[in-house]
GROMACS .gro file of C-alpha atoms in nm:
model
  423
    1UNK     CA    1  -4.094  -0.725  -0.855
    2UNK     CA    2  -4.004  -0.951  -0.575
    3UNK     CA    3  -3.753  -1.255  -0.462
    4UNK     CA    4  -3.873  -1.558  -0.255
    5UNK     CA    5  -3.675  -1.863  -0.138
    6UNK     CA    6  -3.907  -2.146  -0.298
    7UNK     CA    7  -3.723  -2.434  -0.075
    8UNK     CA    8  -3.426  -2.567   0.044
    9UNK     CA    9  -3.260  -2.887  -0.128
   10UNK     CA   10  -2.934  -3.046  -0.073
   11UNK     CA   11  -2.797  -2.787   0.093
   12UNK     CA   12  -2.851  -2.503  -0.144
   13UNK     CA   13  -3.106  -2.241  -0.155
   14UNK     CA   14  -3.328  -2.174  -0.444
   15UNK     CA   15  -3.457  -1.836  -0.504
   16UNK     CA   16  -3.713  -1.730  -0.747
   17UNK     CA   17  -3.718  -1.385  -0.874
   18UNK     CA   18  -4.013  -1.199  -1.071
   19UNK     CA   19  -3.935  -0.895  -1.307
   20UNK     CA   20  -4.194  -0.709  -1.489
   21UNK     CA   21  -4.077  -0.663  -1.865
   22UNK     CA   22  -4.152  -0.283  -1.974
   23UNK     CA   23  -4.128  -0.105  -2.298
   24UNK     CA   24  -3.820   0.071  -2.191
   25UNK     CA   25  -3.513  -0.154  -2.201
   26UNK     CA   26  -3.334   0.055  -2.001
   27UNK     CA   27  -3.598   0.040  -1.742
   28UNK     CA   28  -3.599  -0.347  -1.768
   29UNK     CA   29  -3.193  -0.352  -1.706
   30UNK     CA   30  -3.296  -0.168  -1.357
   31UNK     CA   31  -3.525  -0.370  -1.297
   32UNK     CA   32  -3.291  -0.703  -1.317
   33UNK     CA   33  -3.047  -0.529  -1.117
   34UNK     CA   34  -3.336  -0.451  -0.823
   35UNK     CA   35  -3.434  -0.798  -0.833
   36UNK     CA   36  -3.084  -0.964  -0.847
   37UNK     CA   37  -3.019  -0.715  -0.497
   38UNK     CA   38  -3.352  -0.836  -0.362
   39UNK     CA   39  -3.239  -1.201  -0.368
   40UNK     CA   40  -2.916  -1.113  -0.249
   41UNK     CA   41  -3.060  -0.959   0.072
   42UNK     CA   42  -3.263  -1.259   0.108
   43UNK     CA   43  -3.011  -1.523   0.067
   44UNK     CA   44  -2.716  -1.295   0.264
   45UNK     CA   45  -2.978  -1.284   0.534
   46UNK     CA   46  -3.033  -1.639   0.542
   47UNK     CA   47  -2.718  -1.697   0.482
   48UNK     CA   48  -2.608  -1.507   0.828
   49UNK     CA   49  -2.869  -1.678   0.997
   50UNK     CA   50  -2.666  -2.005   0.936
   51UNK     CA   51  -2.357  -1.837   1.077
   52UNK     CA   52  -2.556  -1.780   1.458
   53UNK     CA   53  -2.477  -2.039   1.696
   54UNK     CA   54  -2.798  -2.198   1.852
   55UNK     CA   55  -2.805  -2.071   2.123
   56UNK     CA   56  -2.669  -2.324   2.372
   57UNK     CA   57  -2.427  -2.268   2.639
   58UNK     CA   58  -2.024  -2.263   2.492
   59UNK     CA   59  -1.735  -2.273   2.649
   60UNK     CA   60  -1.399  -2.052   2.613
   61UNK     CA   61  -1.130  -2.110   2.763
   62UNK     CA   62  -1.200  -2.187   3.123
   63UNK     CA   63  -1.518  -1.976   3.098
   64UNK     CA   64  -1.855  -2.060   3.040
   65UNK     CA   65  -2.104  -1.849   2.831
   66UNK     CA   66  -2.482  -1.848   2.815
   67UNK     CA   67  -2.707  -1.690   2.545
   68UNK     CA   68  -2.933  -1.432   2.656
   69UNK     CA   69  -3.294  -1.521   2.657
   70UNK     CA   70  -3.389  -1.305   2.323
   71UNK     CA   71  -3.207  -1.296   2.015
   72UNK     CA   72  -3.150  -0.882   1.946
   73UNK     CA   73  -3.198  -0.812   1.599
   74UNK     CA   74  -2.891  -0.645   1.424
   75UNK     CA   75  -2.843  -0.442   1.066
   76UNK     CA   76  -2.599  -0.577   0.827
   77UNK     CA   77  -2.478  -0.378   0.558
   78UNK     CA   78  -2.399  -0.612   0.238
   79UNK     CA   79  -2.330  -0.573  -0.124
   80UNK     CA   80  -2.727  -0.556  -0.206
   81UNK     CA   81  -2.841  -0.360   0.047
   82UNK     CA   82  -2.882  -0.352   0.356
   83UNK     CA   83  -3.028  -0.679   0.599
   84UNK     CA   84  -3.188  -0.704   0.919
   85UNK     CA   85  -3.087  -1.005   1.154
   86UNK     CA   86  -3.217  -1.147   1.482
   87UNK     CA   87  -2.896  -1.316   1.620
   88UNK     CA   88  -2.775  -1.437   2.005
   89UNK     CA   89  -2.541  -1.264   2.231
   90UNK     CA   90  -2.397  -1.447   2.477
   91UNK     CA   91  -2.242  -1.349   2.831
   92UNK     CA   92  -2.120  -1.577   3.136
   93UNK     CA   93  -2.267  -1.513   3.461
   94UNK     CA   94  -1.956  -1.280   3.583
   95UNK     CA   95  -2.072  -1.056   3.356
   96UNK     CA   96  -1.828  -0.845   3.138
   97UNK     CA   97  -1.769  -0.902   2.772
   98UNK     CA   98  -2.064  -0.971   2.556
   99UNK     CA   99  -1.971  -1.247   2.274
  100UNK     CA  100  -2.190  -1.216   1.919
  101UNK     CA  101  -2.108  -1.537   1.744
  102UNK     CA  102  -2.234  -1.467   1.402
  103UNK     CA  103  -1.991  -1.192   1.376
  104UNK     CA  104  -1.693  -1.402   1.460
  105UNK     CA  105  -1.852  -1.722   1.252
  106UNK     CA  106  -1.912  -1.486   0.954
  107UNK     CA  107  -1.638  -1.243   0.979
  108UNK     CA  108  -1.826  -0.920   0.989
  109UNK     CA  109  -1.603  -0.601   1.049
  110UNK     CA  110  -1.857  -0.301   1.212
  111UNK     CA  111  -2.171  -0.414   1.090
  112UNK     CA  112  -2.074  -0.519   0.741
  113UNK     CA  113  -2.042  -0.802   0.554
  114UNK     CA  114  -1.675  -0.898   0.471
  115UNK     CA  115  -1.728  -0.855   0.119
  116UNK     CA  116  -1.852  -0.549   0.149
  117UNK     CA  117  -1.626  -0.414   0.397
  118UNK     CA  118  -1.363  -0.525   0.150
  119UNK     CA  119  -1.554  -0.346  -0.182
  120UNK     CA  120  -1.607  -0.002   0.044
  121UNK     CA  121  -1.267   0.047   0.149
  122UNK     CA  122  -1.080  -0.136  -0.210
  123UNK     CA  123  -1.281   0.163  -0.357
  124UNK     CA  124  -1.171   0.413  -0.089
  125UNK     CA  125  -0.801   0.342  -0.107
  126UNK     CA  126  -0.828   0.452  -0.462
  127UNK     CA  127  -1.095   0.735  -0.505
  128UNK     CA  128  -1.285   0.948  -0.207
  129UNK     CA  129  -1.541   0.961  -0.033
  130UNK     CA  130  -1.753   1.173  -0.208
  131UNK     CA  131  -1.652   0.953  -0.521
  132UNK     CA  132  -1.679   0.628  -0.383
  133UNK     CA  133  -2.039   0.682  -0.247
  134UNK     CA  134  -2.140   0.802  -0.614
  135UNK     CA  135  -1.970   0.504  -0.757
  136UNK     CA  136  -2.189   0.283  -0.488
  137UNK     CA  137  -2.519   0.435  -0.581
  138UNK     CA  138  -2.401   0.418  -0.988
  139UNK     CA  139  -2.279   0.032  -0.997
  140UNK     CA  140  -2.491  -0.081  -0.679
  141UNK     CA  141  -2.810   0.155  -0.644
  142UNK     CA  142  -2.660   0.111  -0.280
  143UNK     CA  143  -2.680   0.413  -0.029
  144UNK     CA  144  -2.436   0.481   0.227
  145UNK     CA  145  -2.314   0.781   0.390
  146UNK     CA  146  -1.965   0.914   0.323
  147UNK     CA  147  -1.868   0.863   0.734
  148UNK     CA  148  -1.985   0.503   0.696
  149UNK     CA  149  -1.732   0.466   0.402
  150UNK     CA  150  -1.456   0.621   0.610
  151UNK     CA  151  -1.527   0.406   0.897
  152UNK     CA  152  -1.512   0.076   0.728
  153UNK     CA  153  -1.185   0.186   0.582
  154UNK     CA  154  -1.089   0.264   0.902
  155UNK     CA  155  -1.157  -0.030   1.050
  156UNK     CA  156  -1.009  -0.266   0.739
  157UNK     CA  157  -0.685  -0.018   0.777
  158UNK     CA  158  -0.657  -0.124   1.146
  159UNK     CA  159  -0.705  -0.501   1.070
  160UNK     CA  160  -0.390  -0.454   0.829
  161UNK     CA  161  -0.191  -0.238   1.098
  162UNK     CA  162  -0.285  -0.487   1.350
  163UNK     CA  163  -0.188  -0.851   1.132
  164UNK     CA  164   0.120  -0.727   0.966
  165UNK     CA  165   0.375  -0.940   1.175
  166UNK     CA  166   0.132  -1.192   1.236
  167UNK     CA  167  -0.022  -1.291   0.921
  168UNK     CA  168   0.231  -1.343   0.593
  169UNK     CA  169   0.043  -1.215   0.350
  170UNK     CA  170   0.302  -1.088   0.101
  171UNK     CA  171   0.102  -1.209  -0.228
  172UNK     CA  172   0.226  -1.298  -0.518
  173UNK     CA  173   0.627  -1.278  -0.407
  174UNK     CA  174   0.867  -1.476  -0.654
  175UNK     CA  175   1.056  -1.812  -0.576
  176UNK     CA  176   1.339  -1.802  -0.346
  177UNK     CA  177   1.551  -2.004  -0.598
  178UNK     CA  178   1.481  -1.710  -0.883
  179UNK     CA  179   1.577  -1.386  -0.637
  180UNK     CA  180   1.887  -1.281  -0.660
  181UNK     CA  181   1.910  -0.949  -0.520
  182UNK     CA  182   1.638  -0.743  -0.349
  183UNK     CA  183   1.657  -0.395  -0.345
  184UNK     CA  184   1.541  -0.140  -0.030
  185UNK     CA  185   1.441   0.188  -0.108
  186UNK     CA  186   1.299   0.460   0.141
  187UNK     CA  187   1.196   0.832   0.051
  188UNK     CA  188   0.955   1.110   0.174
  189UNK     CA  189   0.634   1.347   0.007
  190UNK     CA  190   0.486   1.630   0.119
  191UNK     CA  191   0.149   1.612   0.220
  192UNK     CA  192  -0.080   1.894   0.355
  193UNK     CA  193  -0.256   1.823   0.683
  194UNK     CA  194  -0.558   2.010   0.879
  195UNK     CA  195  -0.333   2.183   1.187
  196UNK     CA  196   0.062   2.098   1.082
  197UNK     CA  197   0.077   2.210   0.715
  198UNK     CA  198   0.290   2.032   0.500
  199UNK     CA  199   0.428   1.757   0.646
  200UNK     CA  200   0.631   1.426   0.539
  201UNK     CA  201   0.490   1.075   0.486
  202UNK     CA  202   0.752   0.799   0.437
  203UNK     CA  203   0.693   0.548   0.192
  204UNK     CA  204   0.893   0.235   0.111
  205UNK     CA  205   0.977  -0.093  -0.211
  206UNK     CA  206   1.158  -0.382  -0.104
  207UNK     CA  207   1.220  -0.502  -0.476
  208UNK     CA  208   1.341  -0.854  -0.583
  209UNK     CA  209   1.553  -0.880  -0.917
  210UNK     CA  210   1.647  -1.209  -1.095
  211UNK     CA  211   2.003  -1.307  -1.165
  212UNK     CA  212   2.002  -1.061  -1.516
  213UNK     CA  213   1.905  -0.767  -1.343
  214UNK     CA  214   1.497  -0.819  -1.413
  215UNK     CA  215   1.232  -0.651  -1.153
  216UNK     CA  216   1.028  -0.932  -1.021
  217UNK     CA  217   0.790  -0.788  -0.718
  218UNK     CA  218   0.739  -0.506  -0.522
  219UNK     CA  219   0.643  -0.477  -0.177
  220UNK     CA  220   0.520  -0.106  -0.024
  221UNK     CA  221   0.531   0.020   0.301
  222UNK     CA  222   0.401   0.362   0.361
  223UNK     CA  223   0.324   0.570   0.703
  224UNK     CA  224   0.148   0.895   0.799
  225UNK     CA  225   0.439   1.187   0.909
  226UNK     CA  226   0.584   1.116   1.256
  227UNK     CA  227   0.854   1.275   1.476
  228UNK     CA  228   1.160   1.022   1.455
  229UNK     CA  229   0.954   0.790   1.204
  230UNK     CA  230   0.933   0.501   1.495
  231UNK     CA  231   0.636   0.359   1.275
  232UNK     CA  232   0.749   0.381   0.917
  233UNK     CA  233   1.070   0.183   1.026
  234UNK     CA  234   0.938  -0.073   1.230
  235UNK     CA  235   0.699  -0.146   0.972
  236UNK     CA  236   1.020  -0.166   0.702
  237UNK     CA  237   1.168  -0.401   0.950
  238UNK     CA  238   0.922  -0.619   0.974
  239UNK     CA  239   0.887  -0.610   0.575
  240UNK     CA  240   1.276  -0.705   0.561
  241UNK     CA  241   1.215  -1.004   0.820
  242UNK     CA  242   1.019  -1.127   0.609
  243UNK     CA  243   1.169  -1.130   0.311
  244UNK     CA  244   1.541  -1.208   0.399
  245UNK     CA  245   1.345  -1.523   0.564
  246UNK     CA  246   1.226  -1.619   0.243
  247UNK     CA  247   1.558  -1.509   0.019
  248UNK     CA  248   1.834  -1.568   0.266
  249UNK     CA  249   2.114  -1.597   0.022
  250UNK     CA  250   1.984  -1.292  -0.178
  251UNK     CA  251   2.212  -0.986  -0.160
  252UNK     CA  252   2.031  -0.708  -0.067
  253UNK     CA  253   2.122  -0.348  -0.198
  254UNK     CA  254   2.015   0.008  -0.023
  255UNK     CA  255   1.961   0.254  -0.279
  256UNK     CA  256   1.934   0.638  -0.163
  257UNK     CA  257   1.967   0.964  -0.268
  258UNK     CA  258   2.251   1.066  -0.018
  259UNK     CA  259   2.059   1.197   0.220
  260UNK     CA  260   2.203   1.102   0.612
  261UNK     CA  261   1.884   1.052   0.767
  262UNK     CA  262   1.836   0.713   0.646
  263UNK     CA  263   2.204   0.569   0.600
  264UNK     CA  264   2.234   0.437   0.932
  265UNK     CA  265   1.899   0.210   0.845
  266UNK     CA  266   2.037   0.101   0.493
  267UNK     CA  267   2.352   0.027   0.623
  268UNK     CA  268   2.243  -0.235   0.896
  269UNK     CA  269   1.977  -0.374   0.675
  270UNK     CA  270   2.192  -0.381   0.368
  271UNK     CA  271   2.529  -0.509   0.273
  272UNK     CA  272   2.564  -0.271  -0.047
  273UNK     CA  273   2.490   0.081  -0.055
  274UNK     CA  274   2.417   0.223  -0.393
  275UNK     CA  275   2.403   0.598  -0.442
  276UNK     CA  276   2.122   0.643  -0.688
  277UNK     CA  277   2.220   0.733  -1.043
  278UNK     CA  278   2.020   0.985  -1.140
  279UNK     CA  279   2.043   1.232  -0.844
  280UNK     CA  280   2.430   1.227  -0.883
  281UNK     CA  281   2.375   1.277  -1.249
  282UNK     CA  282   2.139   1.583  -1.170
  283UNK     CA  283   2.439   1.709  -0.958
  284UNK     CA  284   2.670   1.670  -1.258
  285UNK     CA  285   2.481   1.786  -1.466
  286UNK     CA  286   2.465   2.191  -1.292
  287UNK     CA  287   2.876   2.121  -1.257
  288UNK     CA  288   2.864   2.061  -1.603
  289UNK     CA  289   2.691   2.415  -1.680
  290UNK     CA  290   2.966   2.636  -1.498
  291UNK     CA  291   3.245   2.423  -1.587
  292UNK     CA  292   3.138   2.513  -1.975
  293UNK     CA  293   2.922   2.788  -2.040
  294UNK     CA  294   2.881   2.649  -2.423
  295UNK     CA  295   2.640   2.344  -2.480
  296UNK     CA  296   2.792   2.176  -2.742
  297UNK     CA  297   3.128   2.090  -2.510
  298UNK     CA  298   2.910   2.096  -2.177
  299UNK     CA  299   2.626   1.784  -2.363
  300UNK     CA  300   2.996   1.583  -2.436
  301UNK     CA  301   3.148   1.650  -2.122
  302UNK     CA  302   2.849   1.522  -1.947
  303UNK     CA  303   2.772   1.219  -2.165
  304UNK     CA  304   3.118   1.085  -2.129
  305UNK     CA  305   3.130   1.097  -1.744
  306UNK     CA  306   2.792   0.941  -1.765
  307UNK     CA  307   2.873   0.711  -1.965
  308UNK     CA  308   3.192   0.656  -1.737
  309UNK     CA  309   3.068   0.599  -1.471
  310UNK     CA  310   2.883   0.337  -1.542
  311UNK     CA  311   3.152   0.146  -1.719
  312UNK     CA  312   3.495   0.233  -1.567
  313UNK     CA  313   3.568   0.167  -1.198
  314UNK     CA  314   3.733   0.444  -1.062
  315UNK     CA  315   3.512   0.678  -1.230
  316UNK     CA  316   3.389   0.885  -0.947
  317UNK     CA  317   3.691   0.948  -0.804
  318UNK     CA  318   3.863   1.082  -1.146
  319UNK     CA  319   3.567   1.299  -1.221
  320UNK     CA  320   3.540   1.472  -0.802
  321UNK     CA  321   3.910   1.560  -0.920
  322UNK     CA  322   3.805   1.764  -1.173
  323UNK     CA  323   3.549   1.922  -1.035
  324UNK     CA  324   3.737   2.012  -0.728
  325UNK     CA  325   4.023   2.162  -0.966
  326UNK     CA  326   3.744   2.346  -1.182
  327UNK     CA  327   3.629   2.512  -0.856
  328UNK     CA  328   3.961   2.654  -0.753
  329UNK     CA  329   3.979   2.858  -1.063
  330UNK     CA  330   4.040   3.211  -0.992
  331UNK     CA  331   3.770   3.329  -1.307
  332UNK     CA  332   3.488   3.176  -1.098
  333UNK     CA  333   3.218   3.403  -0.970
  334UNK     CA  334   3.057   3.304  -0.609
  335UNK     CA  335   2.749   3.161  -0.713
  336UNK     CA  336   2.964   2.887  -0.960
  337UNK     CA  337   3.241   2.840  -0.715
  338UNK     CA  338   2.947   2.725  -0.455
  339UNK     CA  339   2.772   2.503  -0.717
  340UNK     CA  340   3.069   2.345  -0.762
  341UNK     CA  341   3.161   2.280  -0.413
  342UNK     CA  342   2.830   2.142  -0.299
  343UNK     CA  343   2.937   1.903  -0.624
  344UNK     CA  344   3.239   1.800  -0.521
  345UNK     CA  345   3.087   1.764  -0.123
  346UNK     CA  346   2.805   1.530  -0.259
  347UNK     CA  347   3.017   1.331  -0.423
  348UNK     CA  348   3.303   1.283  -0.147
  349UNK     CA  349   2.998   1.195   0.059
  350UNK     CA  350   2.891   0.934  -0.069
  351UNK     CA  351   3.210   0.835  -0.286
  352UNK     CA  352   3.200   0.496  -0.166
  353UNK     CA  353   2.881   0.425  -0.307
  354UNK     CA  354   2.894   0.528  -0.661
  355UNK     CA  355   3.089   0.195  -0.766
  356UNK     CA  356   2.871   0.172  -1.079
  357UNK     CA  357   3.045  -0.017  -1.289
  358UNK     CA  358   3.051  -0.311  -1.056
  359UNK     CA  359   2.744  -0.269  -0.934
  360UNK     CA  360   2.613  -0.285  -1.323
  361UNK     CA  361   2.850  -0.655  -1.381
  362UNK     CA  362   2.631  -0.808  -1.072
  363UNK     CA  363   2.312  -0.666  -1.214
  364UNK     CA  364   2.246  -0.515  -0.909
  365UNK     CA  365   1.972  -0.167  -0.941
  366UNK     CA  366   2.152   0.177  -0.886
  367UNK     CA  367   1.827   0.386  -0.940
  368UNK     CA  368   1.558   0.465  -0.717
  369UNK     CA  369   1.273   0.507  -0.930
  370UNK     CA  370   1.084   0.198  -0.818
  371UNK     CA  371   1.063   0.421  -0.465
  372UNK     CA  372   1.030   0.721  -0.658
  373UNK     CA  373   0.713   0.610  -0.838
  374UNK     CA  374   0.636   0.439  -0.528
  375UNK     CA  375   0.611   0.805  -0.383
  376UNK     CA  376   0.393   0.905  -0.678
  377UNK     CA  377   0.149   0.609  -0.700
  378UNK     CA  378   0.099   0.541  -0.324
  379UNK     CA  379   0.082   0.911  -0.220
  380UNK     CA  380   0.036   1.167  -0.445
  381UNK     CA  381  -0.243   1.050  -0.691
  382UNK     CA  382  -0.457   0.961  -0.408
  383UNK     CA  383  -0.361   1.218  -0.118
  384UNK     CA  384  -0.217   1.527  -0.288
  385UNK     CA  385  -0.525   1.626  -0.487
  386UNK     CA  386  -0.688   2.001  -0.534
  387UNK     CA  387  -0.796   2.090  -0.210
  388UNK     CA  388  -0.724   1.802   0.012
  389UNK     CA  389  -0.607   1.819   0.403
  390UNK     CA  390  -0.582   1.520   0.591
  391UNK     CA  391  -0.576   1.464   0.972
  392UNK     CA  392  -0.293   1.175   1.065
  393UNK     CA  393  -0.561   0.874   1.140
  394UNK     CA  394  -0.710   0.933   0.826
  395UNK     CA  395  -0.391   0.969   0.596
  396UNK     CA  396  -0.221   0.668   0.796
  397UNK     CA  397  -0.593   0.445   0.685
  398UNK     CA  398  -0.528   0.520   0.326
  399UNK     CA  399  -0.169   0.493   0.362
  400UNK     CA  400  -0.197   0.145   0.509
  401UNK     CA  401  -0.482   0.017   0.212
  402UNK     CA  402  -0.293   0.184  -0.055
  403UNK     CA  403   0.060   0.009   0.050
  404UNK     CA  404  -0.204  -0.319   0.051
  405UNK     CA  405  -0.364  -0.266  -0.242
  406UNK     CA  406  -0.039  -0.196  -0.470
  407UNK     CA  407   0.144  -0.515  -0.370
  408UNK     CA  408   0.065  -0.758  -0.659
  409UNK     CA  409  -0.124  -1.029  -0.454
  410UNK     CA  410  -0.124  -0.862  -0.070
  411UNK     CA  411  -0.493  -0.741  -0.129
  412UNK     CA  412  -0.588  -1.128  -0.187
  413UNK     CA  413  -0.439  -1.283   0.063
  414UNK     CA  414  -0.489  -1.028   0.315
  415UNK     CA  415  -0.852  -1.088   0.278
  416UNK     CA  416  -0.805  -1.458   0.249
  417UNK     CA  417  -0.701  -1.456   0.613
  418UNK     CA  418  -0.972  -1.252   0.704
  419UNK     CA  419  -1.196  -1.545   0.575
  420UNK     CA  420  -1.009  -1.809   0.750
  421UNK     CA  421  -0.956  -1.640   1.121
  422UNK     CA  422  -1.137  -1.260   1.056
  423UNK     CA  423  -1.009  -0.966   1.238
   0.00000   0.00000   0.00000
């Protein structure tokens, strides 16, 4: 079996591969495969041989560089295995940094090819190590250790860290004429770490909805835990820069869960504040089982406040009434006469954003399950699995690929900037 570059004509290479035929047909697919990834080596090779400059002095800037007298060869990792190199480094005569143009001409990101710097660490976003380097030597027949995997990643993670107010590379994001609202949503998951123990990622969706109410696009911002979560937020400010600059007459809604630790931030980035549906209706709903111990009369109380509140302004205020009046009742033992009060507190907290009936005529979202899932998709499926710990550089890498990789379109034209200008 081997693969030889016959000649060169009009530009293009041509490459000539030879494949014994055995008896064994699964034999003979293997052996296809081994060829095809012998004429990829050859032709990446060459191909990186075109990126090199030739080796005459350049200038940058106001200072002139000079190639060294030998080109060094250098080991490229690539899709088909890995390729060997000879390439010029260049330095000016101060000294100082040494300049490698074929891995700024041909983007290369720690001694890979782009493409497969962007294979390893699509892979590792979603499986891990261990998985992804089986799934390499199953597809591939390529070899790579498990630190090399987490080091691309690592290094791909950074380049998105690094480019996220510079480069715009929100994807596939809707029309501004067809957004109509866009909805911000921020929540925390447990994660277990090496040294801290469970500890609290953040992750974000800034949501556009058309006129009737209709999810459109999703954008996801996640970050490893942090004390005062500096990180997380700037990263959802410079997510909402974006967007208002590209829907400026959209209105945009902050949907939460009550809590106070993020209402400040929803309030200044917002200009409605939605209490979200469901965890109000979860508070109703253990009101509803002291207020009537029977379930027939408890499943029709609850219903018809549900139901309320979603269609009769003023709802929330009538039904804290009750409660408050239930929990005064002199029958009550402790435990219901608390339930019942952190009720009625819940809702007097956060009174002024359970307007659900208007929010509902402007088609505007009053659940947070697009952040919920968010939670579930980003974090937990990849990061909460039997026997995992993470240490915080590692968990913010996958954080930042995953938060990538989920936003319809970010993944392309993340890595179509990295083809234009590279990292």
């Amino acid at each position: 079996m081997s693969a030889t570059c016959t000649r060169e004509e009009n530009g293009e290479l041509v490459i000539e591969v030879r494949v014994p035929v055995p008896s064994n047909f699964l034999e003979f697919e293997k052996g296809v495969q081994d060829g095809l990834a012998e004429a990829g080596r050859l032709l990446t090779a060459r191909g990186l041989e075109e990126f090199d400059a030739d080796g005459a002095p350049m200038t940058i800037g106001k200072t002139r560089y000079t190639a060294k007298k030998e080109r060094r060869e250098k080991r490229y990792e690539t899709p088909f295995g890995p390729v060997k190199v000879a390439r010029y480094a260049y330095q000016s005569s101060a000294g100082g940094t040494t300049l490698v143009p074929l891995g700024h001409n041909a983007r290369t990101i720690g001694g890979s090819t782009p493409r497969f710097a962007k294979l390893v660490s699509s892979k590792y976003s979603r499986n891990n190590a261990a998985a992804v380097q089986e799934d390499l030597r199953e597809s591939l027949h390529r070899e790579v250790s498990r630190c090399y995997i987490q080091d691309i990643s690592a290094l791909v993670a950074g380049g998105i860290g690094d480019k996220e107010r510079v480069w715009d590379t929100a994807g596939d994001g809707p029309p501004p004429h067809g957004v109509a609202s866009v909805g911000v949503g921020l929540d925390g998951v447990c994660m277990l770490f090496c040294e801290d123990g469970y500890r609290q990622a953040m992750v974000g969706t800034v949501t556009s909805y058309d006129a009737a109410g209709e999810r459109l696009h999703t954008a996801y911002v996640a970050a490893a835990p942090e004390h005062g979560k500096g990180t997380f937020l700037g990263r959802m400010d410079g997510e909402l820069a974006r967007v208002k600059k590209r829907y400026p007459h959209a209105r945009y809604v902050g949907v939460s869960d009550g809590a106070a630790d993020f209402r400040p931030w929803l309030e200044k980035h917002t200009t409605t504040q939605v209490l979200d549906f469901w965890h109000l209706a979860e508070y109703l709903g253990a009101a509803a089982k002291i207020m009537f111990p029977r379930a027939a009369p408890r499943e029709e109380w609850l219903d018809d406040r549900l139901h309320g509140l979603k269609h009769k302004h003023g709802a929330a205020r009538a039904i804290l009434a009750e409660i408050r009046e239930a929990a005064d009742k002199e029958r009550l033992g402790k435990a219901g006469r608390e339930t019942l009060g952190a009720t009625a507190r819940y809702m007097a907290n956060n009174l002024k954003r359970t307007n659900y009936a208007s929010y509902r005529k402007s088609h505007l979202p009053i659940g947070s399950g697009v952040t919920e899932a968010a939670c579930k998709t980003l974090v937990k499926s990849r990061m909460c699995g039997s026997g995992m710990k993470w240490k915080s550089d590692g968990a913010q890498s996958v954080l930042l690929l995953r938060a990538k990789r989920l936003t319809k379109g970010a993944w392309e034209a993340f890595w179509t900037k990295v083809g234009q200008i590279g990292l």
